[in-house]
Short mmCIF file of C-alpha atoms and ligand atoms in Angstrom, two decimals:
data_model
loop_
_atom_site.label_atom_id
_atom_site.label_comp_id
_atom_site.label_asym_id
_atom_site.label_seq_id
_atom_site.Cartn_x
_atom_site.Cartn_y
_atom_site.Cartn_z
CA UNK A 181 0.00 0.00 0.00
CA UNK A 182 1.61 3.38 -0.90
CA UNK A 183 1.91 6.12 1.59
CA UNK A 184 1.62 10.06 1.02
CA UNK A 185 5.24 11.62 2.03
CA UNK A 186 4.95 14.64 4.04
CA UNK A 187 8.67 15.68 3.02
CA UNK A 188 8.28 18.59 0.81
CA UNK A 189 10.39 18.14 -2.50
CA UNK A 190 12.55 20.93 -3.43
CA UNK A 191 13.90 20.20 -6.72
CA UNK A 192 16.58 21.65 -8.12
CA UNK A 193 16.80 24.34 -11.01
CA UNK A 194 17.34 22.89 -14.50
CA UNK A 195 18.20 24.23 -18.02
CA UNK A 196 17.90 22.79 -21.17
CA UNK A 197 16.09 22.35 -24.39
CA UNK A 198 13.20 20.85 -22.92
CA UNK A 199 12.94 23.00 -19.83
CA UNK A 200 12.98 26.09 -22.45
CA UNK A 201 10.20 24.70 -24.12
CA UNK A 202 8.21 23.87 -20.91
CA UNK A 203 9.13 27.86 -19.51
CA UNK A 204 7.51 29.18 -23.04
CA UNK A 205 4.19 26.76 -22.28
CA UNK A 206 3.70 28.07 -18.70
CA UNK A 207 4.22 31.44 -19.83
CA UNK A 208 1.97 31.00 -22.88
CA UNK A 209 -1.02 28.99 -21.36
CA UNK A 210 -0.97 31.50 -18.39
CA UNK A 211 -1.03 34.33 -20.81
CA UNK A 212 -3.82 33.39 -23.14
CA UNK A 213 -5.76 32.28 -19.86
CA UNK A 214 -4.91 35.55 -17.87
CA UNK A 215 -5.46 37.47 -20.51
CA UNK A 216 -8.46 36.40 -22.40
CA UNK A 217 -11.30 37.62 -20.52
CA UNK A 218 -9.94 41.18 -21.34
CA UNK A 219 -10.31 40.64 -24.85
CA UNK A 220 -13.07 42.26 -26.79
CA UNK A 221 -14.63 41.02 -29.72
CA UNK A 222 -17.22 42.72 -31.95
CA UNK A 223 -18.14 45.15 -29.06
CA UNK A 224 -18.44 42.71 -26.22
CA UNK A 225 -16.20 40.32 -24.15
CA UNK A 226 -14.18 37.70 -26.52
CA UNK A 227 -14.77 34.71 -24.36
CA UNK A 228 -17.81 35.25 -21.69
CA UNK A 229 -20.23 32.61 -20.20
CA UNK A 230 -23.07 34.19 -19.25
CA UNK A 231 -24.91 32.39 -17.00
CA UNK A 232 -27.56 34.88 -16.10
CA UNK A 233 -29.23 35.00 -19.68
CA UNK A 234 -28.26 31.62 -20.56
CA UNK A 235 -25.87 32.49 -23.42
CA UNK A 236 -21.96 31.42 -24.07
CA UNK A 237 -20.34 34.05 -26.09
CA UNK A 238 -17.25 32.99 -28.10
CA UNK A 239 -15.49 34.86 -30.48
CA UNK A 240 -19.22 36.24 -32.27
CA UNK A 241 -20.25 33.03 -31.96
CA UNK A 242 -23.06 32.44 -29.40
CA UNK A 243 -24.13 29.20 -27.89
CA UNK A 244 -27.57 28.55 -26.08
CA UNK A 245 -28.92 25.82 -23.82
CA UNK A 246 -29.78 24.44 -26.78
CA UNK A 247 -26.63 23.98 -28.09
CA UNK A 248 -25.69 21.65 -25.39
CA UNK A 249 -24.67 18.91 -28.22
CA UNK A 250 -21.80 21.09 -29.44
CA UNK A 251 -20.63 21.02 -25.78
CA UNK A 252 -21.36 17.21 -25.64
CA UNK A 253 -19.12 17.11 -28.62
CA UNK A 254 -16.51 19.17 -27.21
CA UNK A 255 -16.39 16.82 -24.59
CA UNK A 256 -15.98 13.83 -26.54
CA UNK A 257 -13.45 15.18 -28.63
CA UNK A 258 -11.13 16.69 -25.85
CA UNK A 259 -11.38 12.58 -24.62
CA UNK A 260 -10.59 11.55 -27.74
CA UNK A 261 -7.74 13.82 -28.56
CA UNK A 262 -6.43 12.87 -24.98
CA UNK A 263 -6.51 8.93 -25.65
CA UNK A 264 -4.51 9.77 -29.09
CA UNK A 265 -2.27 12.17 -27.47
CA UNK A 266 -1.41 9.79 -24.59
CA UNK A 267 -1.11 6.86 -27.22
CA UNK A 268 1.50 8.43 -29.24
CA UNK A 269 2.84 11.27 -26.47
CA UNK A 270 2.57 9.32 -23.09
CA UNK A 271 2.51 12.05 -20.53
CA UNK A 272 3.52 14.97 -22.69
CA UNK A 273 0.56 17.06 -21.43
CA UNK A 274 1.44 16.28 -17.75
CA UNK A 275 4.57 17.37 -18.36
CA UNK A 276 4.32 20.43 -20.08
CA UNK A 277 0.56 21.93 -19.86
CA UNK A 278 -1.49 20.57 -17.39
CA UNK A 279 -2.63 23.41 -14.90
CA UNK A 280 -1.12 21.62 -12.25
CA UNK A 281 2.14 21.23 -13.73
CA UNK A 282 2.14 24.54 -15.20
CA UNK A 283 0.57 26.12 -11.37
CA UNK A 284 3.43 23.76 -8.96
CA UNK A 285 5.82 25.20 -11.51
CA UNK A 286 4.86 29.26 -11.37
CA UNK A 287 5.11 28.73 -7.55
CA UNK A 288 8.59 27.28 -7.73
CA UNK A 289 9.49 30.41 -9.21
CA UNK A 290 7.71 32.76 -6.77
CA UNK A 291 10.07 30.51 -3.99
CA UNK A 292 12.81 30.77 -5.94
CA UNK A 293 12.99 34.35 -6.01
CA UNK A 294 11.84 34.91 -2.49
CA UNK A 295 13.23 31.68 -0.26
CA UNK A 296 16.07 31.01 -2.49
CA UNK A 297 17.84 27.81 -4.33
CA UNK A 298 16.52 24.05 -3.40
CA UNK A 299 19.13 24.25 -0.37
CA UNK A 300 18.41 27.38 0.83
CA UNK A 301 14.72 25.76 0.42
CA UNK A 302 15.48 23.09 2.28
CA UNK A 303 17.89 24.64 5.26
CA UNK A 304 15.11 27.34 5.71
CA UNK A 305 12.26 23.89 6.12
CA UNK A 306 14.75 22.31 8.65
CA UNK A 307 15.87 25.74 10.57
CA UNK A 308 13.85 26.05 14.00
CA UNK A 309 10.64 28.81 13.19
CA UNK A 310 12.35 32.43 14.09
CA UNK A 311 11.12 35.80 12.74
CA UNK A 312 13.44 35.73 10.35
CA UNK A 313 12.21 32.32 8.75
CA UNK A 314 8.20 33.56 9.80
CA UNK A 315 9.13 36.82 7.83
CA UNK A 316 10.55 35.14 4.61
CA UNK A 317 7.59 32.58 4.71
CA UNK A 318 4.71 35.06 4.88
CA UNK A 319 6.48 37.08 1.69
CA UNK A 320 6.52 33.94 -0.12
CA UNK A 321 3.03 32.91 0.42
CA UNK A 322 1.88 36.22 0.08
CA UNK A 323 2.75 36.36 -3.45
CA UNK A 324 1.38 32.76 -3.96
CA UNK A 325 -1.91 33.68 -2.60
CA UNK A 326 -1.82 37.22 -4.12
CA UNK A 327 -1.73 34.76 -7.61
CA UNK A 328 -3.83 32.50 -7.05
CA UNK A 329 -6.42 34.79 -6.37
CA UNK A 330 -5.80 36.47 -9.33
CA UNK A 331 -6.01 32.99 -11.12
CA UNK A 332 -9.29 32.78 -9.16
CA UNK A 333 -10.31 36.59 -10.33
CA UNK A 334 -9.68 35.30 -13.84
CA UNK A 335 -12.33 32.00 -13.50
CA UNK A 336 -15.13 34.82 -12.38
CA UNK A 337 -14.29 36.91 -15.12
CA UNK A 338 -15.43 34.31 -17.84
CA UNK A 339 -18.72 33.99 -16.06
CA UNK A 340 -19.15 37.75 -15.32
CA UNK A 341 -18.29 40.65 -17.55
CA UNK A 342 -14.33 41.23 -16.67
CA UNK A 343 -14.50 45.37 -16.85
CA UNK A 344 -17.52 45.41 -14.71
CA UNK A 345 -16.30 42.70 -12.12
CA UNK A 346 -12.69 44.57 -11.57
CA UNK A 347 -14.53 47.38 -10.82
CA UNK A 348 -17.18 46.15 -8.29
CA UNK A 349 -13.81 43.77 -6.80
CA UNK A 350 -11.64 47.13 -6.30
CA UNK A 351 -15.35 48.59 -4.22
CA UNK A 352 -15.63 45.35 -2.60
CA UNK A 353 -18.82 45.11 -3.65
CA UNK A 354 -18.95 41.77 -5.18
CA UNK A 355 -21.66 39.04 -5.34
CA UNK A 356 -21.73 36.09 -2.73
CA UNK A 357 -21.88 33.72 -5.84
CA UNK A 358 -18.90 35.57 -7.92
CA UNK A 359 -16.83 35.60 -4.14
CA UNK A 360 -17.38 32.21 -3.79
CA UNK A 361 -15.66 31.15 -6.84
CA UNK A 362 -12.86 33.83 -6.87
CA UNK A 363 -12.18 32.58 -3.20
CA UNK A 364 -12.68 28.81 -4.31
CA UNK A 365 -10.83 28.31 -6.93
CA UNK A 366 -7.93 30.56 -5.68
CA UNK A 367 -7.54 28.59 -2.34
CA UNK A 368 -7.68 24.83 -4.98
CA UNK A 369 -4.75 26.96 -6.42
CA UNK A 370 -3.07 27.45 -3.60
CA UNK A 371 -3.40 23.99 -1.81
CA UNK A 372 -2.80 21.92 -5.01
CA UNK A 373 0.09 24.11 -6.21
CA UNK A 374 1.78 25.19 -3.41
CA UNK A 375 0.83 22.74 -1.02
CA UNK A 376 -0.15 19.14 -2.30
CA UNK A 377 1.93 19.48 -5.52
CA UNK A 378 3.52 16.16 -6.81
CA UNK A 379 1.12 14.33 -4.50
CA UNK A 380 -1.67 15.44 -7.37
CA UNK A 381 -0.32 13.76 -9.63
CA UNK A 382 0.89 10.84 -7.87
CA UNK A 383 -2.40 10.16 -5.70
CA UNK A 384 -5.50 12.48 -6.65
CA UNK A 385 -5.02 12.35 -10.74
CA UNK A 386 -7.08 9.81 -12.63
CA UNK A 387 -5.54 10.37 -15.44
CA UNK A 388 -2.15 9.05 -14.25
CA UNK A 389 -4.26 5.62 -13.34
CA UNK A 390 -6.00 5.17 -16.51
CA UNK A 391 -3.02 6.10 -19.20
CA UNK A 392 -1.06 2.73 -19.03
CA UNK A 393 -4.40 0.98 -21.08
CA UNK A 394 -3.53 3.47 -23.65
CA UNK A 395 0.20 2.99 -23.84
CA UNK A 396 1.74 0.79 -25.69
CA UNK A 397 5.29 -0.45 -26.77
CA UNK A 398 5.34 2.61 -29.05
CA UNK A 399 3.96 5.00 -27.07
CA UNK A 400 6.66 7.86 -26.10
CA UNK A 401 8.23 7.58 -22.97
CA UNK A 402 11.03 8.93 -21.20
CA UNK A 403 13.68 6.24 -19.89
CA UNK A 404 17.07 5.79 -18.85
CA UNK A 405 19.54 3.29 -21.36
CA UNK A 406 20.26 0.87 -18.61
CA UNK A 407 22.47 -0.74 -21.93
CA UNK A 408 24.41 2.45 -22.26
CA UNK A 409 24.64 3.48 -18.56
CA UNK A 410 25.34 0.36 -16.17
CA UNK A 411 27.23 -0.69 -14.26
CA UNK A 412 27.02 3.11 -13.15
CA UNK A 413 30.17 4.54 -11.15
CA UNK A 414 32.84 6.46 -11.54
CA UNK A 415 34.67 7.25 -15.08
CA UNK A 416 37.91 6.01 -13.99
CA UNK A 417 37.23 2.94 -14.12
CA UNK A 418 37.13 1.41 -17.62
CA UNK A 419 34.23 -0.90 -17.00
CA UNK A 420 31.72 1.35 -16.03
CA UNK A 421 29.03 2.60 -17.75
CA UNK A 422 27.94 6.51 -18.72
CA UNK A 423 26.13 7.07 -15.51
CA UNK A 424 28.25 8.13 -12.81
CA UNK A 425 25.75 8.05 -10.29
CA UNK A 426 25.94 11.70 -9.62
CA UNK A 427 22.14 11.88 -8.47
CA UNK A 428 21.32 14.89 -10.48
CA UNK A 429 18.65 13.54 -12.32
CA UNK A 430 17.33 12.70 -9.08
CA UNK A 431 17.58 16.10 -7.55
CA UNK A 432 15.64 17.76 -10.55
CA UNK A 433 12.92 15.64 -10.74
CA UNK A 434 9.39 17.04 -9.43
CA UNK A 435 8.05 14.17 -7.89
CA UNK A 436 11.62 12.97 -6.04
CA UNK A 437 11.45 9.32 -8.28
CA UNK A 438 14.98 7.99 -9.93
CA UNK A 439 14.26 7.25 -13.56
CA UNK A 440 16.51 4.54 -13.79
CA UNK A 441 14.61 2.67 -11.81
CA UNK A 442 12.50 2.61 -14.79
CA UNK A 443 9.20 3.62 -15.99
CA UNK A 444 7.05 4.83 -13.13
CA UNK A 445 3.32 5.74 -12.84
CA UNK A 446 4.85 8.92 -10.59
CA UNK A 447 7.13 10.53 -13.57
CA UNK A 448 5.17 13.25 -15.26
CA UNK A 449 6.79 13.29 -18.28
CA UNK A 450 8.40 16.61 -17.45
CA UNK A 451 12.09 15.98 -19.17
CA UNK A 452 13.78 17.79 -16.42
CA UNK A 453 15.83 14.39 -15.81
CA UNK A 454 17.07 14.35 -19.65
CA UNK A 455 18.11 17.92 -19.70
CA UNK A 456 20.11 17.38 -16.55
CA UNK A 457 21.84 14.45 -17.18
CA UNK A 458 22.79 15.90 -21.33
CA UNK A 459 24.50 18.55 -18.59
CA UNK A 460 26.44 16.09 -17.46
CA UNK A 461 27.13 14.17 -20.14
CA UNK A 462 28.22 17.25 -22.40
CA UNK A 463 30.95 17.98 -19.30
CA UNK A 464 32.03 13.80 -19.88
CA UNK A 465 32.15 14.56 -23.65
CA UNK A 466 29.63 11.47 -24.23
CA UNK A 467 26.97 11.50 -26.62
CA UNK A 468 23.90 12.74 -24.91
CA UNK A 469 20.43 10.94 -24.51
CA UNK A 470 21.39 8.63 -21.82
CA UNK A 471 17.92 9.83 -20.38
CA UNK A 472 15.79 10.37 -23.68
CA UNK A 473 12.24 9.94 -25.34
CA UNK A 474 12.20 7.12 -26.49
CA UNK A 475 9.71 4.10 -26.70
CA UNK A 476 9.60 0.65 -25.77
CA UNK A 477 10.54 -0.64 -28.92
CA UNK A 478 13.29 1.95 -29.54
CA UNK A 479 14.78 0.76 -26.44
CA UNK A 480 14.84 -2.84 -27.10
CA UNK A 481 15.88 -2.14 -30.69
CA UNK A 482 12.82 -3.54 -32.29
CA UNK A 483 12.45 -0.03 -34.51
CA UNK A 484 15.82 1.99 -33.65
CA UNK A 485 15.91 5.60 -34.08
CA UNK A 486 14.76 8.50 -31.39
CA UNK A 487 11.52 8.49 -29.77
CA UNK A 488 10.02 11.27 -31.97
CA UNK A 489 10.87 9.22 -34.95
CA UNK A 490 8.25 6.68 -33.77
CA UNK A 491 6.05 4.01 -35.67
CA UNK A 492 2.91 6.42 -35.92
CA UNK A 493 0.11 3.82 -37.67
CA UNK A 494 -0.44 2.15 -35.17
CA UNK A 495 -4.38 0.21 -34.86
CA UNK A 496 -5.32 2.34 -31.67
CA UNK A 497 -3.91 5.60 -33.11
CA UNK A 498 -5.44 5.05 -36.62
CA UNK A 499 -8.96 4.19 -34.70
CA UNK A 500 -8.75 7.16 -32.14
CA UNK A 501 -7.78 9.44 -35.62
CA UNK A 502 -10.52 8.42 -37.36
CA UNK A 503 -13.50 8.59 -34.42
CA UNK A 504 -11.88 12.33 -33.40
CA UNK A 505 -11.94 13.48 -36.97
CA UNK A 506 -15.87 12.11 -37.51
CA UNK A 507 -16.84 13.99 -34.47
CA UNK A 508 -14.83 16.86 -35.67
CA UNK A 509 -15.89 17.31 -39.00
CA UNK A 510 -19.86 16.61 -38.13
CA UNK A 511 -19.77 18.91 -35.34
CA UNK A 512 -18.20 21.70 -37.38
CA UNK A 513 -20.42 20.90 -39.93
CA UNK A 514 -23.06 21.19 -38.10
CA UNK A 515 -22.12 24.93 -36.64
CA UNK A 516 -20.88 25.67 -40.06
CA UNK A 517 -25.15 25.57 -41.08
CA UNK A 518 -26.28 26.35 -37.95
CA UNK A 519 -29.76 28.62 -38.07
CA UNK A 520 -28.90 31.85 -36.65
CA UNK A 521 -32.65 31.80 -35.01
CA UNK A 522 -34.69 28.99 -33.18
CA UNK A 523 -38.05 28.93 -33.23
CA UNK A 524 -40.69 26.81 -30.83
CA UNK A 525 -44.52 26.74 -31.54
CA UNK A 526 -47.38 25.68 -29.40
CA UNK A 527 -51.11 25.12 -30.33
CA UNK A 528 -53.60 27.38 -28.25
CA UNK A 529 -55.40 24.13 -26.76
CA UNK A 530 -57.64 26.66 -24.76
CA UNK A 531 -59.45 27.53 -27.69
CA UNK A 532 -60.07 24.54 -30.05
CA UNK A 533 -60.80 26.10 -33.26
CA UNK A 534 -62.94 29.37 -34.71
CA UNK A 535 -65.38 30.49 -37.46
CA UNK A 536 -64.57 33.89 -39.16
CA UNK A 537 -66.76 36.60 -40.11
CA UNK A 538 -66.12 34.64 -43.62
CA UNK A 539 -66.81 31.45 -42.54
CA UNK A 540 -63.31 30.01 -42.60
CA UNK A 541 -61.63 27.77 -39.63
CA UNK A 542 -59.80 29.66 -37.44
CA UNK A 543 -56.61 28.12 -34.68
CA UNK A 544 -54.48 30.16 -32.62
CA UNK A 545 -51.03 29.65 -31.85
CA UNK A 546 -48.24 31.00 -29.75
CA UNK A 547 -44.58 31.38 -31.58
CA UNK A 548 -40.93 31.01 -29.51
CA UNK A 549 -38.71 32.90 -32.20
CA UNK A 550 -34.89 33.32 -30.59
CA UNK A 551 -32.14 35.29 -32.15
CA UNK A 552 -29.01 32.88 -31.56
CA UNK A 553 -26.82 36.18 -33.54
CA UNK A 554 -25.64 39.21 -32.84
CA UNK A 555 -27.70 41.19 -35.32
CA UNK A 556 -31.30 41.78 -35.98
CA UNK A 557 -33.22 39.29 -37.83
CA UNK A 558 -35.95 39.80 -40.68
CA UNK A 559 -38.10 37.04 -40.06
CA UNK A 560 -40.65 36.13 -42.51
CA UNK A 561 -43.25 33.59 -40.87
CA UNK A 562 -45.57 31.14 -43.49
CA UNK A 563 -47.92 28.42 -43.44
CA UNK A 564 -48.05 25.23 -45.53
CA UNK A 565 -49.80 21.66 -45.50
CA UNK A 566 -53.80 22.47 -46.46
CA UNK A 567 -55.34 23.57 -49.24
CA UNK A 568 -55.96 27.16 -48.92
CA UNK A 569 -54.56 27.52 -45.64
CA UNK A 570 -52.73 31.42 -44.60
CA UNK A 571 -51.95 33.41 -41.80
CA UNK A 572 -54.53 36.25 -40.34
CA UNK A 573 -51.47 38.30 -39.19
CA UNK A 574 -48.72 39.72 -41.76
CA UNK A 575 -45.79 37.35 -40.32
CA UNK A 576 -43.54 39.53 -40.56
CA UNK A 577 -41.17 39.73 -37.45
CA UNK A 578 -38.33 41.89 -36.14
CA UNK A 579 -36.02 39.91 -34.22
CA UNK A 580 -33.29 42.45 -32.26
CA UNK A 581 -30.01 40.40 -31.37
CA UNK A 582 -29.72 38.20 -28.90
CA UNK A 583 -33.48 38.52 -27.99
CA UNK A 584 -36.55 36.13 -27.33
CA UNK A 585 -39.87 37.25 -28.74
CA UNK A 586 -43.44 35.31 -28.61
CA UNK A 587 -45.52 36.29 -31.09
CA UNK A 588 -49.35 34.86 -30.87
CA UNK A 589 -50.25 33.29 -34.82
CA UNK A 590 -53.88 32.50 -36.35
CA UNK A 591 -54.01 30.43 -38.80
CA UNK A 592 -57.38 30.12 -41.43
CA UNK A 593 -58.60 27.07 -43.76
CA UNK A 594 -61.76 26.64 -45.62
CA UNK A 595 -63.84 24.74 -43.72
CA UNK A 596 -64.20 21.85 -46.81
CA UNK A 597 -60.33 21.80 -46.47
CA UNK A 598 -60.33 20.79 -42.68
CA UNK A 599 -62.72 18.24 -41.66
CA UNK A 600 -63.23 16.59 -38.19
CA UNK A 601 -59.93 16.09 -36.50
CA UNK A 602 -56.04 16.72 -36.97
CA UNK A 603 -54.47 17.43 -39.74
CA UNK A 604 -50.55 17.75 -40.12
CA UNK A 605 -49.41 21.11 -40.97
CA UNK A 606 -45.94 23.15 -41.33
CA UNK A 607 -44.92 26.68 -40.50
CA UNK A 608 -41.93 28.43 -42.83
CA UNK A 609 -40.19 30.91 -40.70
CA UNK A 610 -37.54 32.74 -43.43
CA UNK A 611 -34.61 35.15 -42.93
CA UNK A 612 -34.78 37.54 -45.41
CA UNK A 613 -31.28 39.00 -45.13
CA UNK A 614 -30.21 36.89 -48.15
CA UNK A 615 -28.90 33.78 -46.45
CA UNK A 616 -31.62 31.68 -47.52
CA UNK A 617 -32.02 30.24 -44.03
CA UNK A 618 -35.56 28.68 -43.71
CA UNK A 619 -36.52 26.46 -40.82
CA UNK A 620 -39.88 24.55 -40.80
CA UNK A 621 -41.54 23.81 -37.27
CA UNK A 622 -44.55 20.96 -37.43
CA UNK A 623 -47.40 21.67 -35.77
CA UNK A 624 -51.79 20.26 -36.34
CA UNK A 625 -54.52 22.32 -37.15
CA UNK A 626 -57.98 21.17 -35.69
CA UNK A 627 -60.92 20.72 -38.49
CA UNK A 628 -64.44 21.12 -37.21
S1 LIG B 746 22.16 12.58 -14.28
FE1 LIG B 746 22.81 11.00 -15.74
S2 LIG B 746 24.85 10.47 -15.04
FE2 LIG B 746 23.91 11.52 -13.31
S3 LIG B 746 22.92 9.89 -12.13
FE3 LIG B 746 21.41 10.59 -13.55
S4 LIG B 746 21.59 9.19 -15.28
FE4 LIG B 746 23.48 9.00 -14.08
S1 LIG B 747 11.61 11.13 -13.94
FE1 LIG B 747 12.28 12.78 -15.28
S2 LIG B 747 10.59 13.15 -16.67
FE2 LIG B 747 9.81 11.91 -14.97
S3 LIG B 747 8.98 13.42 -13.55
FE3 LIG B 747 11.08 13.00 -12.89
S4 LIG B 747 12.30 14.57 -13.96
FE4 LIG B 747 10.30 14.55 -14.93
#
């Protein structure tokens, strides 16, 4: 049975290829999430979920309750592009993007700069509590908490319109609701990333569980070349392998594991271990890559060559392909010819049906029309399905953007068009902006 550690791991600063390109992805993903609630897009907030009147905005686009397959879509395809990420990249996301990676790795920084190196780290955890170790300790989790409730400030802001919610925040006049979250998700911040760290992704993540069904021998994978580097020891003597046990890879890794103990559920995929041991191997003037992506069958020589080189048709990545680019294309599709206008109708069942001054047969009906744009729409409303059969009212409808409008309808047939009972009929509600949009909504019309 495993046990959580209560040791805190301070690992030690690394440079590299791989740690440049991890730097650029916290910096990047922070910066497009930090930044794009201030973003303005035709006239209004980029990126806003508002809750209150039940409408996403993204980018122009708008999204209603209605929409909620797109979203089911969304879902399916961020699983799907997970499984085929994880089959060909193993734990590339963990190490690179994932929040938690990205959060446990700003906070290094922010002790870094305040507490010091990971032995000043350390000698300040063991040193007996003093003012001067109180001091230093409240600066640096000041500035974690002063983040992660900007983090937290962020979430609110794409439920609740940014400008507005900076404003009411610097009055302290916020909602209970918006507090909530800004408080809520800045304190998950703060535990997970400051506090909990590794232990995330060692003990809470599911995803860590779950990835080893969708690995396989040519999945990549970091790993040490036991081949190359045992029997491990020092260079002087002429039997020894390219590792000489220095422990650096050790010292850099974020969750504390030794990767040549080989492949472990706890490494995150980060690459800190290869970039410090090419370090050391550049000073031995060996080739580097004695930790390196690789894959299973890379390492056992069954397809030689580097790990990003790897045998990419592969059964489970051709299947995962072709069910994420099905959902892909219908869903985009699908919003590609989306109506920009919904419409619901119901039957007045109050009042069964009429006679007219003329004689005709008269049923009332009550018409949903919503604008799912943000411009007005020219609405033309028909009726079809009986011989004969109009509308008493004009049918023509102004539709301003974003809006809901009910509009009641009556629709007359001659009475030797609609005898006793139900008959099937269809209203035609047309834009008449040119896009040749028409949607048709069923609906009955009761004879005498
Ligand atoms: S950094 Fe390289 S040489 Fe040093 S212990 Fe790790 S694998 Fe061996
Ligand atoms: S073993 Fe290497 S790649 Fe894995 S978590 Fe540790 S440093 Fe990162």
């Amino acid at each position: 049975m495993s046990t959580v550690s209560t040791i805190k791991i301070h690992p030690r600063l690394t440079s590299g290829r791989f740690n440049t390109v991890r730097v650029a992805l916290v910096i990047l993903t922070q910066l497009v999430y930090l930044s794009l609630p201030w973003l303005r897009w035709d006239g209004r907030q980029a990126v806003l979920f508002d809750v209150d009147n039940h409408r996403f905005h993204v980018f122009g686009a708008q999204f209603l309750p209605q929409d909620f397959v797109y979203l089911a879509a969304l879902l399916m395809v961020c699983a799907l592009g997970l499984f085929l990420w994880t089959a060909l990249a193993g734990r590339l996301w963990c190490g690179y993007a994932c929040p938690q990676t990205v959060y446990t790795e700003i906070m290094i920084w922010i002790e870094r700069l305040t507490l010091g190196d990971h032995k000043a780290r350390r000698r300040l955890q063991q040193a007996p509590l003093s003012a001067a170790k109180a001091a230093r300790l409240a600066l640096s989790h000041g500035l974690m908490l002063l983040f992660s409730l900007w983090t937290g400030f962020t979430l609110a802001a794409y439920f609740s319109p940014a400008n507005d919610l900076a404003i009411r925040a610097a009055h302290l006049a916020l909602g209970p609701w918006e507090s909530f979250w800004i408080l809520f998700y800045a304190g998950f911040t703060y535990l997970l990333a400051t506090h909990l760290r590794e232990k995330v992704c060692t003990h809470m993540c599911p995803y860590a569980r779950f990835q080893g069904a969708m690995f396989d021998a040519d999945t990549l994978i970091i790993s040490y070349d036991t081949k190359r580097g045992e029997p491990r020891g020092k260079q002087v003597d002429k039997q020894a392998g390219h590792c000489i046990d220095c422990g650096i890879c050790v010292q850099v890794c974020p969750t504390g594991i030794d990767i040549r103990n080989g492949l472990q559920y706890e490494c995150i995929g980060c690459a800190a271990c290869i970039d410090a041991c090419d370090q050391v191997m550049e000073q031995l003037q060996a080739p580097r890559g004695l930790i390196r992506y690789t894959s299973e069958n890379q390492l056992n020589s069954a397809r030689p060559g580097s790990g990003f080189g790897q045998h990419w048709l592969r059964p489970r990545v051709l299947v995962y392909s072709a069910l994420l680019l099905t959902i892909l294309g219908l869903s985009i599709g699908s919003f590609l010819n989306r109506s920009p206008y919904r419409v619901d109708v119901l039957r007045d069942r109050a009042a069964l049906v009429r006679e007219n001054a003329e004689g005709w047969l008269e049923n009332s009906y009550s018409m949903r029309l919503m604008n799912n744009s943000d411009r007005t729409q020219q609405l033309q409303v028909s009726v079809e399905g009986l011989p004969g059969i109009r509308l008493a009212n004009a049918g023509l409808v102004q539709l301003p953007p974003s809006q809901v409008q009910t509009i009641g309808l009556s629709v007359q047939v001659p009475p030797e068009h609609a005898g006793k009972g139900a008959h099937d009929i269809r209203f035609l509600i047309r834009a008449l902006d040119g896009s040749g949009h028409v949607l048709s909504e069923s609906s009955r019309f009761i004879g005498e």
